[in-house]
């Protein structure tokens, strides 16, 4: 019987040469570095988003891929980390801070933020894309669709659109859809008045429609006060409409707000959702963290946002303020666009956001 021959692992058909093992180590290291860099860029520098809804049309439209800079306002350190604990994945919440940025949010910025009305960790809430129209400390009002900040009328952004009411001259009933489309207008809507229709358009397109010889006048289409909307307006019981909004001061860090049953609909979310307080009302007195109080010092900055598609946007008119802690970053660039209807690329959509 022949003795057993020890296995020579160096000659195994499955063994790798030293040079191959060295090459694999290099690729493994490079892959880990690449993953680390990609993760760091996503967390602290910029993040891509795809736009699913038309609430910012025509600034940003469904199918646009946009780049959101976190460096502008300062990136947030991670708020939740997902770790496996012997079974299902669990979210672990971490204390989070905002690192320094190179600018503060400005009026007119197109921003991405986590939806303030949702529950759970902030960074797990739905990302929303809107435009900042009012900064901390500003007083905002809306009169017949016209936005006023600190008493000054604000020009509608060039790429923003809203509904306009078009009055025709004589017996002319309508501007043809083809002509409206050639002018750059969007959807047209009939009204209950002969010789009048409404159309979605930017301010520049509305001006071109106004120049047509068969058009008598073009004015913003205003939702009448008292007309019901499918969603209640902020704050509850205010009587506001999407086109007519009572003056509202946007809270900033250090502000003293006065608390009463009358003002609580405006400030309750600030205290409970965003600053971690408990609020109760007993016999007409407001209690914060179990103590009766008539005033509260705001702990962070807040913003008021609107969609550029003013008549088809779920924004601060409906749910109130956006806290600074919910800001993800500034939308700076459209880097790709795909038309879901024609199933084709839109090369003309590439460029910076304004």
PDB file of C-alpha atoms in Angstrom, residues 96-354:
ATOM      1  CA  UNK A  96     -27.026  65.142  13.981  1.00  0.00           C
ATOM      2  CA  UNK A  97     -25.451  68.515  13.298  1.00  0.00           C
ATOM      3  CA  UNK A  98     -25.221  70.694  10.215  1.00  0.00           C
ATOM      4  CA  UNK A  99     -21.692  71.342   9.020  1.00  0.00           C
ATOM      5  CA  UNK A 100     -20.753  74.829   7.796  1.00  0.00           C
ATOM      6  CA  UNK A 101     -21.861  75.792   4.274  1.00  0.00           C
ATOM      7  CA  UNK A 102     -20.641  78.617   2.085  1.00  0.00           C
ATOM      8  CA  UNK A 103     -23.999  80.443   1.891  1.00  0.00           C
ATOM      9  CA  UNK A 104     -27.326  80.717   3.673  1.00  0.00           C
ATOM     10  CA  UNK A 105     -30.623  79.918   1.942  1.00  0.00           C
ATOM     11  CA  UNK A 106     -31.761  82.913  -0.084  1.00  0.00           C
ATOM     12  CA  UNK A 107     -35.121  84.088  -1.299  1.00  0.00           C
ATOM     13  CA  UNK A 108     -35.681  82.583  -4.755  1.00  0.00           C
ATOM     14  CA  UNK A 109     -33.512  79.485  -4.215  1.00  0.00           C
ATOM     15  CA  UNK A 110     -34.898  76.186  -5.544  1.00  0.00           C
ATOM     16  CA  UNK A 111     -34.395  73.757  -2.658  1.00  0.00           C
ATOM     17  CA  UNK A 112     -34.913  70.139  -1.670  1.00  0.00           C
ATOM     18  CA  UNK A 113     -36.081  69.407   1.874  1.00  0.00           C
ATOM     19  CA  UNK A 114     -37.714  66.630   3.867  1.00  0.00           C
ATOM     20  CA  UNK A 115     -41.500  67.030   4.093  1.00  0.00           C
ATOM     21  CA  UNK A 116     -42.215  68.581   7.526  1.00  0.00           C
ATOM     22  CA  UNK A 117     -45.663  67.015   7.982  1.00  0.00           C
ATOM     23  CA  UNK A 118     -44.434  63.405   8.000  1.00  0.00           C
ATOM     24  CA  UNK A 119     -43.396  61.430  11.085  1.00  0.00           C
ATOM     25  CA  UNK A 120     -40.251  59.459  11.835  1.00  0.00           C
ATOM     26  CA  UNK A 121     -36.575  60.409  11.473  1.00  0.00           C
ATOM     27  CA  UNK A 122     -36.155  63.610   9.462  1.00  0.00           C
ATOM     28  CA  UNK A 123     -33.838  62.085   6.842  1.00  0.00           C
ATOM     29  CA  UNK A 124     -36.340  59.284   6.150  1.00  0.00           C
ATOM     30  CA  UNK A 125     -39.140  61.689   5.215  1.00  0.00           C
ATOM     31  CA  UNK A 126     -40.149  62.317   1.602  1.00  0.00           C
ATOM     32  CA  UNK A 127     -37.888  64.804  -0.239  1.00  0.00           C
ATOM     33  CA  UNK A 128     -39.769  67.770  -1.710  1.00  0.00           C
ATOM     34  CA  UNK A 129     -38.630  70.301  -4.303  1.00  0.00           C
ATOM     35  CA  UNK A 130     -39.911  73.913  -4.024  1.00  0.00           C
ATOM     36  CA  UNK A 131     -38.760  77.534  -4.215  1.00  0.00           C
ATOM     37  CA  UNK A 132     -38.070  79.662  -1.137  1.00  0.00           C
ATOM     38  CA  UNK A 133     -40.263  82.767  -1.247  1.00  0.00           C
ATOM     39  CA  UNK A 134     -39.893  83.998   2.345  1.00  0.00           C
ATOM     40  CA  UNK A 135     -36.935  83.897   4.741  1.00  0.00           C
ATOM     41  CA  UNK A 136     -36.834  83.801   8.550  1.00  0.00           C
ATOM     42  CA  UNK A 137     -38.096  87.143   9.829  1.00  0.00           C
ATOM     43  CA  UNK A 138     -39.981  88.022   6.617  1.00  0.00           C
ATOM     44  CA  UNK A 139     -43.677  88.849   6.566  1.00  0.00           C
ATOM     45  CA  UNK A 140     -45.485  87.178   3.666  1.00  0.00           C
ATOM     46  CA  UNK A 141     -48.913  87.834   2.203  1.00  0.00           C
ATOM     47  CA  UNK A 142     -50.649  86.879  -1.038  1.00  0.00           C
ATOM     48  CA  UNK A 143     -53.264  89.105  -2.645  1.00  0.00           C
ATOM     49  CA  UNK A 144     -54.968  87.926  -5.841  1.00  0.00           C
ATOM     50  CA  UNK A 145     -52.061  85.588  -6.612  1.00  0.00           C
ATOM     51  CA  UNK A 146     -49.480  88.361  -6.125  1.00  0.00           C
ATOM     52  CA  UNK A 147     -46.894  87.473  -3.474  1.00  0.00           C
ATOM     53  CA  UNK A 148     -45.776  90.288  -1.161  1.00  0.00           C
ATOM     54  CA  UNK A 149     -42.723  90.089   1.099  1.00  0.00           C
ATOM     55  CA  UNK A 150     -42.431  92.781   3.750  1.00  0.00           C
ATOM     56  CA  UNK A 151     -45.017  94.762   1.792  1.00  0.00           C
ATOM     57  CA  UNK A 152     -43.146  94.616  -1.535  1.00  0.00           C
ATOM     58  CA  UNK A 153     -44.627  92.808  -4.555  1.00  0.00           C
ATOM     59  CA  UNK A 154     -42.475  89.916  -5.780  1.00  0.00           C
ATOM     60  CA  UNK A 155     -42.077  89.242  -9.491  1.00  0.00           C
ATOM     61  CA  UNK A 156     -43.206  85.789 -10.623  1.00  0.00           C
ATOM     62  CA  UNK A 157     -40.079  83.773 -11.539  1.00  0.00           C
ATOM     63  CA  UNK A 158     -39.493  83.699 -15.285  1.00  0.00           C
ATOM     64  CA  UNK A 159     -39.964  79.932 -15.537  1.00  0.00           C
ATOM     65  CA  UNK A 160     -42.915  79.752 -13.117  1.00  0.00           C
ATOM     66  CA  UNK A 161     -46.447  79.318 -14.441  1.00  0.00           C
ATOM     67  CA  UNK A 162     -49.943  79.955 -13.154  1.00  0.00           C
ATOM     68  CA  UNK A 163     -53.489  80.108 -14.461  1.00  0.00           C
ATOM     69  CA  UNK A 164     -54.547  83.234 -16.317  1.00  0.00           C
ATOM     70  CA  UNK A 165     -58.076  84.349 -17.228  1.00  0.00           C
ATOM     71  CA  UNK A 166     -58.335  85.395 -20.886  1.00  0.00           C
ATOM     72  CA  UNK A 167     -61.160  87.698 -22.017  1.00  0.00           C
ATOM     73  CA  UNK A 168     -61.883  87.692 -25.771  1.00  0.00           C
ATOM     74  CA  UNK A 169     -63.114  90.582 -27.931  1.00  0.00           C
ATOM     75  CA  UNK A 170     -66.392  90.652 -29.908  1.00  0.00           C
ATOM     76  CA  UNK A 171     -67.788  87.249 -30.815  1.00  0.00           C
ATOM     77  CA  UNK A 172     -64.447  85.421 -30.637  1.00  0.00           C
ATOM     78  CA  UNK A 173     -64.812  82.564 -28.132  1.00  0.00           C
ATOM     79  CA  UNK A 174     -61.381  80.959 -27.984  1.00  0.00           C
ATOM     80  CA  UNK A 175     -57.753  81.096 -29.055  1.00  0.00           C
ATOM     81  CA  UNK A 176     -57.023  77.910 -30.969  1.00  0.00           C
ATOM     82  CA  UNK A 177     -55.068  75.232 -29.050  1.00  0.00           C
ATOM     83  CA  UNK A 178     -52.433  75.170 -31.809  1.00  0.00           C
ATOM     84  CA  UNK A 179     -51.869  78.914 -31.485  1.00  0.00           C
ATOM     85  CA  UNK A 180     -51.640  78.680 -27.701  1.00  0.00           C
ATOM     86  CA  UNK A 181     -49.166  75.824 -28.012  1.00  0.00           C
ATOM     87  CA  UNK A 182     -47.044  77.802 -30.480  1.00  0.00           C
ATOM     88  CA  UNK A 183     -46.929  80.677 -27.999  1.00  0.00           C
ATOM     89  CA  UNK A 184     -45.667  78.287 -25.289  1.00  0.00           C
ATOM     90  CA  UNK A 185     -48.854  78.048 -23.206  1.00  0.00           C
ATOM     91  CA  UNK A 186     -49.941  74.940 -21.346  1.00  0.00           C
ATOM     92  CA  UNK A 187     -53.395  73.508 -20.739  1.00  0.00           C
ATOM     93  CA  UNK A 188     -56.461  75.650 -21.527  1.00  0.00           C
ATOM     94  CA  UNK A 189     -59.691  75.414 -19.502  1.00  0.00           C
ATOM     95  CA  UNK A 190     -63.229  76.491 -20.274  1.00  0.00           C
ATOM     96  CA  UNK A 191     -65.225  78.718 -17.901  1.00  0.00           C
ATOM     97  CA  UNK A 192     -68.875  79.402 -17.193  1.00  0.00           C
ATOM     98  CA  UNK A 193     -68.653  82.744 -19.007  1.00  0.00           C
ATOM     99  CA  UNK A 194     -68.940  83.063 -22.787  1.00  0.00           C
ATOM    100  CA  UNK A 195     -65.847  84.481 -24.459  1.00  0.00           C
ATOM    101  CA  UNK A 196     -63.623  83.695 -21.490  1.00  0.00           C
ATOM    102  CA  UNK A 197     -61.197  80.834 -20.841  1.00  0.00           C
ATOM    103  CA  UNK A 198     -58.255  80.094 -18.580  1.00  0.00           C
ATOM    104  CA  UNK A 199     -54.787  78.914 -19.510  1.00  0.00           C
ATOM    105  CA  UNK A 200     -51.608  77.822 -17.684  1.00  0.00           C
ATOM    106  CA  UNK A 201     -48.680  79.976 -18.756  1.00  0.00           C
ATOM    107  CA  UNK A 202     -45.574  81.829 -17.616  1.00  0.00           C
ATOM    108  CA  UNK A 203     -45.768  85.622 -17.276  1.00  0.00           C
ATOM    109  CA  UNK A 204     -43.921  86.089 -20.576  1.00  0.00           C
ATOM    110  CA  UNK A 205     -46.308  83.782 -22.425  1.00  0.00           C
ATOM    111  CA  UNK A 206     -49.277  85.547 -20.821  1.00  0.00           C
ATOM    112  CA  UNK A 207     -47.915  88.835 -22.180  1.00  0.00           C
ATOM    113  CA  UNK A 208     -47.710  87.332 -25.692  1.00  0.00           C
ATOM    114  CA  UNK A 209     -51.311  86.082 -25.442  1.00  0.00           C
ATOM    115  CA  UNK A 210     -52.374  89.579 -24.368  1.00  0.00           C
ATOM    116  CA  UNK A 211     -50.927  90.982 -27.618  1.00  0.00           C
ATOM    117  CA  UNK A 212     -53.201  88.838 -29.835  1.00  0.00           C
ATOM    118  CA  UNK A 213     -55.745  91.040 -31.660  1.00  0.00           C
ATOM    119  CA  UNK A 214     -58.681  88.864 -30.640  1.00  0.00           C
ATOM    120  CA  UNK A 215     -57.784  89.086 -26.913  1.00  0.00           C
ATOM    121  CA  UNK A 216     -59.317  91.849 -24.787  1.00  0.00           C
ATOM    122  CA  UNK A 217     -57.425  91.230 -21.537  1.00  0.00           C
ATOM    123  CA  UNK A 218     -55.376  88.691 -19.568  1.00  0.00           C
ATOM    124  CA  UNK A 219     -55.441  88.632 -15.763  1.00  0.00           C
ATOM    125  CA  UNK A 220     -54.432  86.129 -13.067  1.00  0.00           C
ATOM    126  CA  UNK A 221     -57.189  83.607 -12.340  1.00  0.00           C
ATOM    127  CA  UNK A 222     -57.969  83.986  -8.642  1.00  0.00           C
ATOM    128  CA  UNK A 223     -59.627  81.443  -6.341  1.00  0.00           C
ATOM    129  CA  UNK A 224     -62.395  83.324  -4.563  1.00  0.00           C
ATOM    130  CA  UNK A 225     -62.330  83.540  -0.784  1.00  0.00           C
ATOM    131  CA  UNK A 226     -64.635  80.956   0.706  1.00  0.00           C
ATOM    132  CA  UNK A 227     -64.280  78.566  -2.223  1.00  0.00           C
ATOM    133  CA  UNK A 228     -63.392  75.126  -0.913  1.00  0.00           C
ATOM    134  CA  UNK A 229     -60.198  73.353  -1.870  1.00  0.00           C
ATOM    135  CA  UNK A 230     -59.527  69.624  -1.627  1.00  0.00           C
ATOM    136  CA  UNK A 231     -56.951  70.254   1.139  1.00  0.00           C
ATOM    137  CA  UNK A 232     -57.244  72.721   4.024  1.00  0.00           C
ATOM    138  CA  UNK A 233     -55.067  75.830   4.002  1.00  0.00           C
ATOM    139  CA  UNK A 234     -52.498  76.810   6.617  1.00  0.00           C
ATOM    140  CA  UNK A 235     -53.188  77.652   9.364  1.00  0.00           C
ATOM    141  CA  UNK A 236     -56.436  75.866  10.161  1.00  0.00           C
ATOM    142  CA  UNK A 237     -59.384  78.225  10.430  1.00  0.00           C
ATOM    143  CA  UNK A 238     -57.570  81.158   8.813  1.00  0.00           C
ATOM    144  CA  UNK A 239     -59.898  81.525   5.829  1.00  0.00           C
ATOM    145  CA  UNK A 240     -56.867  81.632   3.514  1.00  0.00           C
ATOM    146  CA  UNK A 241     -57.065  80.471  -0.102  1.00  0.00           C
ATOM    147  CA  UNK A 242     -54.162  79.505  -2.402  1.00  0.00           C
ATOM    148  CA  UNK A 243     -54.406  82.985  -3.987  1.00  0.00           C
ATOM    149  CA  UNK A 244     -55.242  85.095  -0.940  1.00  0.00           C
ATOM    150  CA  UNK A 245     -53.121  84.638   2.157  1.00  0.00           C
ATOM    151  CA  UNK A 246     -53.284  86.733   5.320  1.00  0.00           C
ATOM    152  CA  UNK A 247     -50.001  88.403   6.435  1.00  0.00           C
ATOM    153  CA  UNK A 248     -47.800  85.851   8.162  1.00  0.00           C
ATOM    154  CA  UNK A 249     -44.435  86.392   9.842  1.00  0.00           C
ATOM    155  CA  UNK A 250     -41.935  83.599   9.177  1.00  0.00           C
ATOM    156  CA  UNK A 251     -40.315  82.612  12.512  1.00  0.00           C
ATOM    157  CA  UNK A 252     -36.565  82.894  12.954  1.00  0.00           C
ATOM    158  CA  UNK A 253     -34.262  81.615  15.696  1.00  0.00           C
ATOM    159  CA  UNK A 254     -34.593  83.828  18.773  1.00  0.00           C
ATOM    160  CA  UNK A 255     -38.046  85.164  17.902  1.00  0.00           C
ATOM    161  CA  UNK A 256     -40.563  85.376  20.734  1.00  0.00           C
ATOM    162  CA  UNK A 257     -43.955  84.077  19.620  1.00  0.00           C
ATOM    163  CA  UNK A 258     -47.095  84.716  21.622  1.00  0.00           C
ATOM    164  CA  UNK A 259     -49.147  81.655  22.468  1.00  0.00           C
ATOM    165  CA  UNK A 260     -52.902  81.521  22.870  1.00  0.00           C
ATOM    166  CA  UNK A 261     -55.689  79.255  21.598  1.00  0.00           C
ATOM    167  CA  UNK A 262     -56.026  81.715  18.694  1.00  0.00           C
ATOM    168  CA  UNK A 263     -52.339  81.613  17.625  1.00  0.00           C
ATOM    169  CA  UNK A 264     -51.694  77.948  18.373  1.00  0.00           C
ATOM    170  CA  UNK A 265     -52.832  76.660  14.917  1.00  0.00           C
ATOM    171  CA  UNK A 266     -49.952  78.692  13.428  1.00  0.00           C
ATOM    172  CA  UNK A 267     -47.259  77.568  15.855  1.00  0.00           C
ATOM    173  CA  UNK A 268     -48.259  74.144  17.164  1.00  0.00           C
ATOM    174  CA  UNK A 269     -46.227  72.198  14.591  1.00  0.00           C
ATOM    175  CA  UNK A 270     -43.153  74.292  15.377  1.00  0.00           C
ATOM    176  CA  UNK A 271     -43.352  73.393  19.047  1.00  0.00           C
ATOM    177  CA  UNK A 272     -44.404  69.742  18.784  1.00  0.00           C
ATOM    178  CA  UNK A 273     -42.937  68.431  15.517  1.00  0.00           C
ATOM    179  CA  UNK A 274     -39.806  70.495  15.097  1.00  0.00           C
ATOM    180  CA  UNK A 275     -38.691  71.576  18.568  1.00  0.00           C
ATOM    181  CA  UNK A 276     -39.755  68.542  20.595  1.00  0.00           C
ATOM    182  CA  UNK A 277     -42.168  70.215  23.015  1.00  0.00           C
ATOM    183  CA  UNK A 278     -45.442  68.950  24.410  1.00  0.00           C
ATOM    184  CA  UNK A 279     -48.388  71.318  24.053  1.00  0.00           C
ATOM    185  CA  UNK A 280     -51.762  71.300  25.762  1.00  0.00           C
ATOM    186  CA  UNK A 281     -54.599  73.796  26.214  1.00  0.00           C
ATOM    187  CA  UNK A 282     -56.584  73.885  29.428  1.00  0.00           C
ATOM    188  CA  UNK A 283     -59.256  76.443  30.282  1.00  0.00           C
ATOM    189  CA  UNK A 284     -57.960  78.806  27.620  1.00  0.00           C
ATOM    190  CA  UNK A 285     -54.336  78.599  28.790  1.00  0.00           C
ATOM    191  CA  UNK A 286     -51.505  77.113  26.719  1.00  0.00           C
ATOM    192  CA  UNK A 287     -49.189  74.681  28.518  1.00  0.00           C
ATOM    193  CA  UNK A 288     -45.731  73.920  27.071  1.00  0.00           C
ATOM    194  CA  UNK A 289     -43.934  70.941  28.633  1.00  0.00           C
ATOM    195  CA  UNK A 290     -46.555  71.007  31.386  1.00  0.00           C
ATOM    196  CA  UNK A 291     -46.035  74.660  32.321  1.00  0.00           C
ATOM    197  CA  UNK A 292     -48.499  77.479  31.570  1.00  0.00           C
ATOM    198  CA  UNK A 293     -46.964  80.074  29.251  1.00  0.00           C
ATOM    199  CA  UNK A 294     -47.938  82.923  26.962  1.00  0.00           C
ATOM    200  CA  UNK A 295     -44.720  83.082  24.947  1.00  0.00           C
ATOM    201  CA  UNK A 296     -42.050  80.852  23.482  1.00  0.00           C
ATOM    202  CA  UNK A 297     -38.565  81.520  22.086  1.00  0.00           C
ATOM    203  CA  UNK A 298     -38.071  79.888  18.674  1.00  0.00           C
ATOM    204  CA  UNK A 299     -35.054  77.569  18.517  1.00  0.00           C
ATOM    205  CA  UNK A 300     -34.281  77.496  14.776  1.00  0.00           C
ATOM    206  CA  UNK A 301     -34.939  79.283  11.480  1.00  0.00           C
ATOM    207  CA  UNK A 302     -37.999  78.560   9.318  1.00  0.00           C
ATOM    208  CA  UNK A 303     -38.841  79.187   5.648  1.00  0.00           C
ATOM    209  CA  UNK A 304     -41.935  79.510   3.441  1.00  0.00           C
ATOM    210  CA  UNK A 305     -41.882  77.735   0.076  1.00  0.00           C
ATOM    211  CA  UNK A 306     -44.048  77.686  -3.050  1.00  0.00           C
ATOM    212  CA  UNK A 307     -44.078  75.530  -6.151  1.00  0.00           C
ATOM    213  CA  UNK A 308     -43.412  77.260  -9.456  1.00  0.00           C
ATOM    214  CA  UNK A 309     -46.547  75.638 -10.882  1.00  0.00           C
ATOM    215  CA  UNK A 310     -48.595  77.817  -8.572  1.00  0.00           C
ATOM    216  CA  UNK A 311     -52.009  76.276  -9.224  1.00  0.00           C
ATOM    217  CA  UNK A 312     -50.815  72.679  -9.057  1.00  0.00           C
ATOM    218  CA  UNK A 313     -48.490  72.561  -6.069  1.00  0.00           C
ATOM    219  CA  UNK A 314     -48.753  71.187  -2.533  1.00  0.00           C
ATOM    220  CA  UNK A 315     -46.557  73.623  -0.605  1.00  0.00           C
ATOM    221  CA  UNK A 316     -46.316  75.899   2.453  1.00  0.00           C
ATOM    222  CA  UNK A 317     -49.743  77.390   1.739  1.00  0.00           C
ATOM    223  CA  UNK A 318     -51.169  74.026   2.790  1.00  0.00           C
ATOM    224  CA  UNK A 319     -48.829  72.766   5.538  1.00  0.00           C
ATOM    225  CA  UNK A 320     -46.842  75.741   6.830  1.00  0.00           C
ATOM    226  CA  UNK A 321     -43.190  76.371   7.599  1.00  0.00           C
ATOM    227  CA  UNK A 322     -40.080  74.442   6.536  1.00  0.00           C
ATOM    228  CA  UNK A 323     -37.581  74.165   9.425  1.00  0.00           C
ATOM    229  CA  UNK A 324     -33.873  74.666   8.770  1.00  0.00           C
ATOM    230  CA  UNK A 325     -33.252  71.152  10.137  1.00  0.00           C
ATOM    231  CA  UNK A 326     -35.215  69.684   7.192  1.00  0.00           C
ATOM    232  CA  UNK A 327     -33.169  71.389   4.460  1.00  0.00           C
ATOM    233  CA  UNK A 328     -31.222  68.932   2.276  1.00  0.00           C
ATOM    234  CA  UNK A 329     -29.653  71.346  -0.186  1.00  0.00           C
ATOM    235  CA  UNK A 330     -29.932  73.715  -3.106  1.00  0.00           C
ATOM    236  CA  UNK A 331     -30.998  72.379  -6.523  1.00  0.00           C
ATOM    237  CA  UNK A 332     -28.353  73.698  -8.900  1.00  0.00           C
ATOM    238  CA  UNK A 333     -28.338  71.737 -12.162  1.00  0.00           C
ATOM    239  CA  UNK A 334     -30.447  69.587 -14.474  1.00  0.00           C
ATOM    240  CA  UNK A 335     -27.991  66.982 -15.764  1.00  0.00           C
ATOM    241  CA  UNK A 336     -30.387  64.649 -17.611  1.00  0.00           C
ATOM    242  CA  UNK A 337     -34.036  64.523 -18.649  1.00  0.00           C
ATOM    243  CA  UNK A 338     -36.225  61.716 -19.929  1.00  0.00           C
ATOM    244  CA  UNK A 339     -39.733  62.296 -21.273  1.00  0.00           C
ATOM    245  CA  UNK A 340     -41.922  59.512 -19.794  1.00  0.00           C
ATOM    246  CA  UNK A 341     -44.647  60.114 -22.401  1.00  0.00           C
ATOM    247  CA  UNK A 342     -42.561  59.930 -25.574  1.00  0.00           C
ATOM    248  CA  UNK A 343     -39.982  57.616 -23.974  1.00  0.00           C
ATOM    249  CA  UNK A 344     -37.154  59.777 -25.297  1.00  0.00           C
ATOM    250  CA  UNK A 345     -34.353  61.949 -23.971  1.00  0.00           C
ATOM    251  CA  UNK A 346     -34.826  65.740 -23.753  1.00  0.00           C
ATOM    252  CA  UNK A 347     -31.386  67.256 -24.489  1.00  0.00           C
ATOM    253  CA  UNK A 348     -32.704  70.831 -24.255  1.00  0.00           C
ATOM    254  CA  UNK A 349     -33.358  70.399 -20.516  1.00  0.00           C
ATOM    255  CA  UNK A 350     -29.637  70.280 -19.617  1.00  0.00           C
ATOM    256  CA  UNK A 351     -28.342  73.277 -17.675  1.00  0.00           C
ATOM    257  CA  UNK A 352     -28.359  75.313 -14.431  1.00  0.00           C
ATOM    258  CA  UNK A 353     -31.580  75.959 -12.493  1.00  0.00           C
ATOM    259  CA  UNK A 354     -32.805  79.513 -12.077  1.00  0.00           C
TER     260      UNK A 354
END
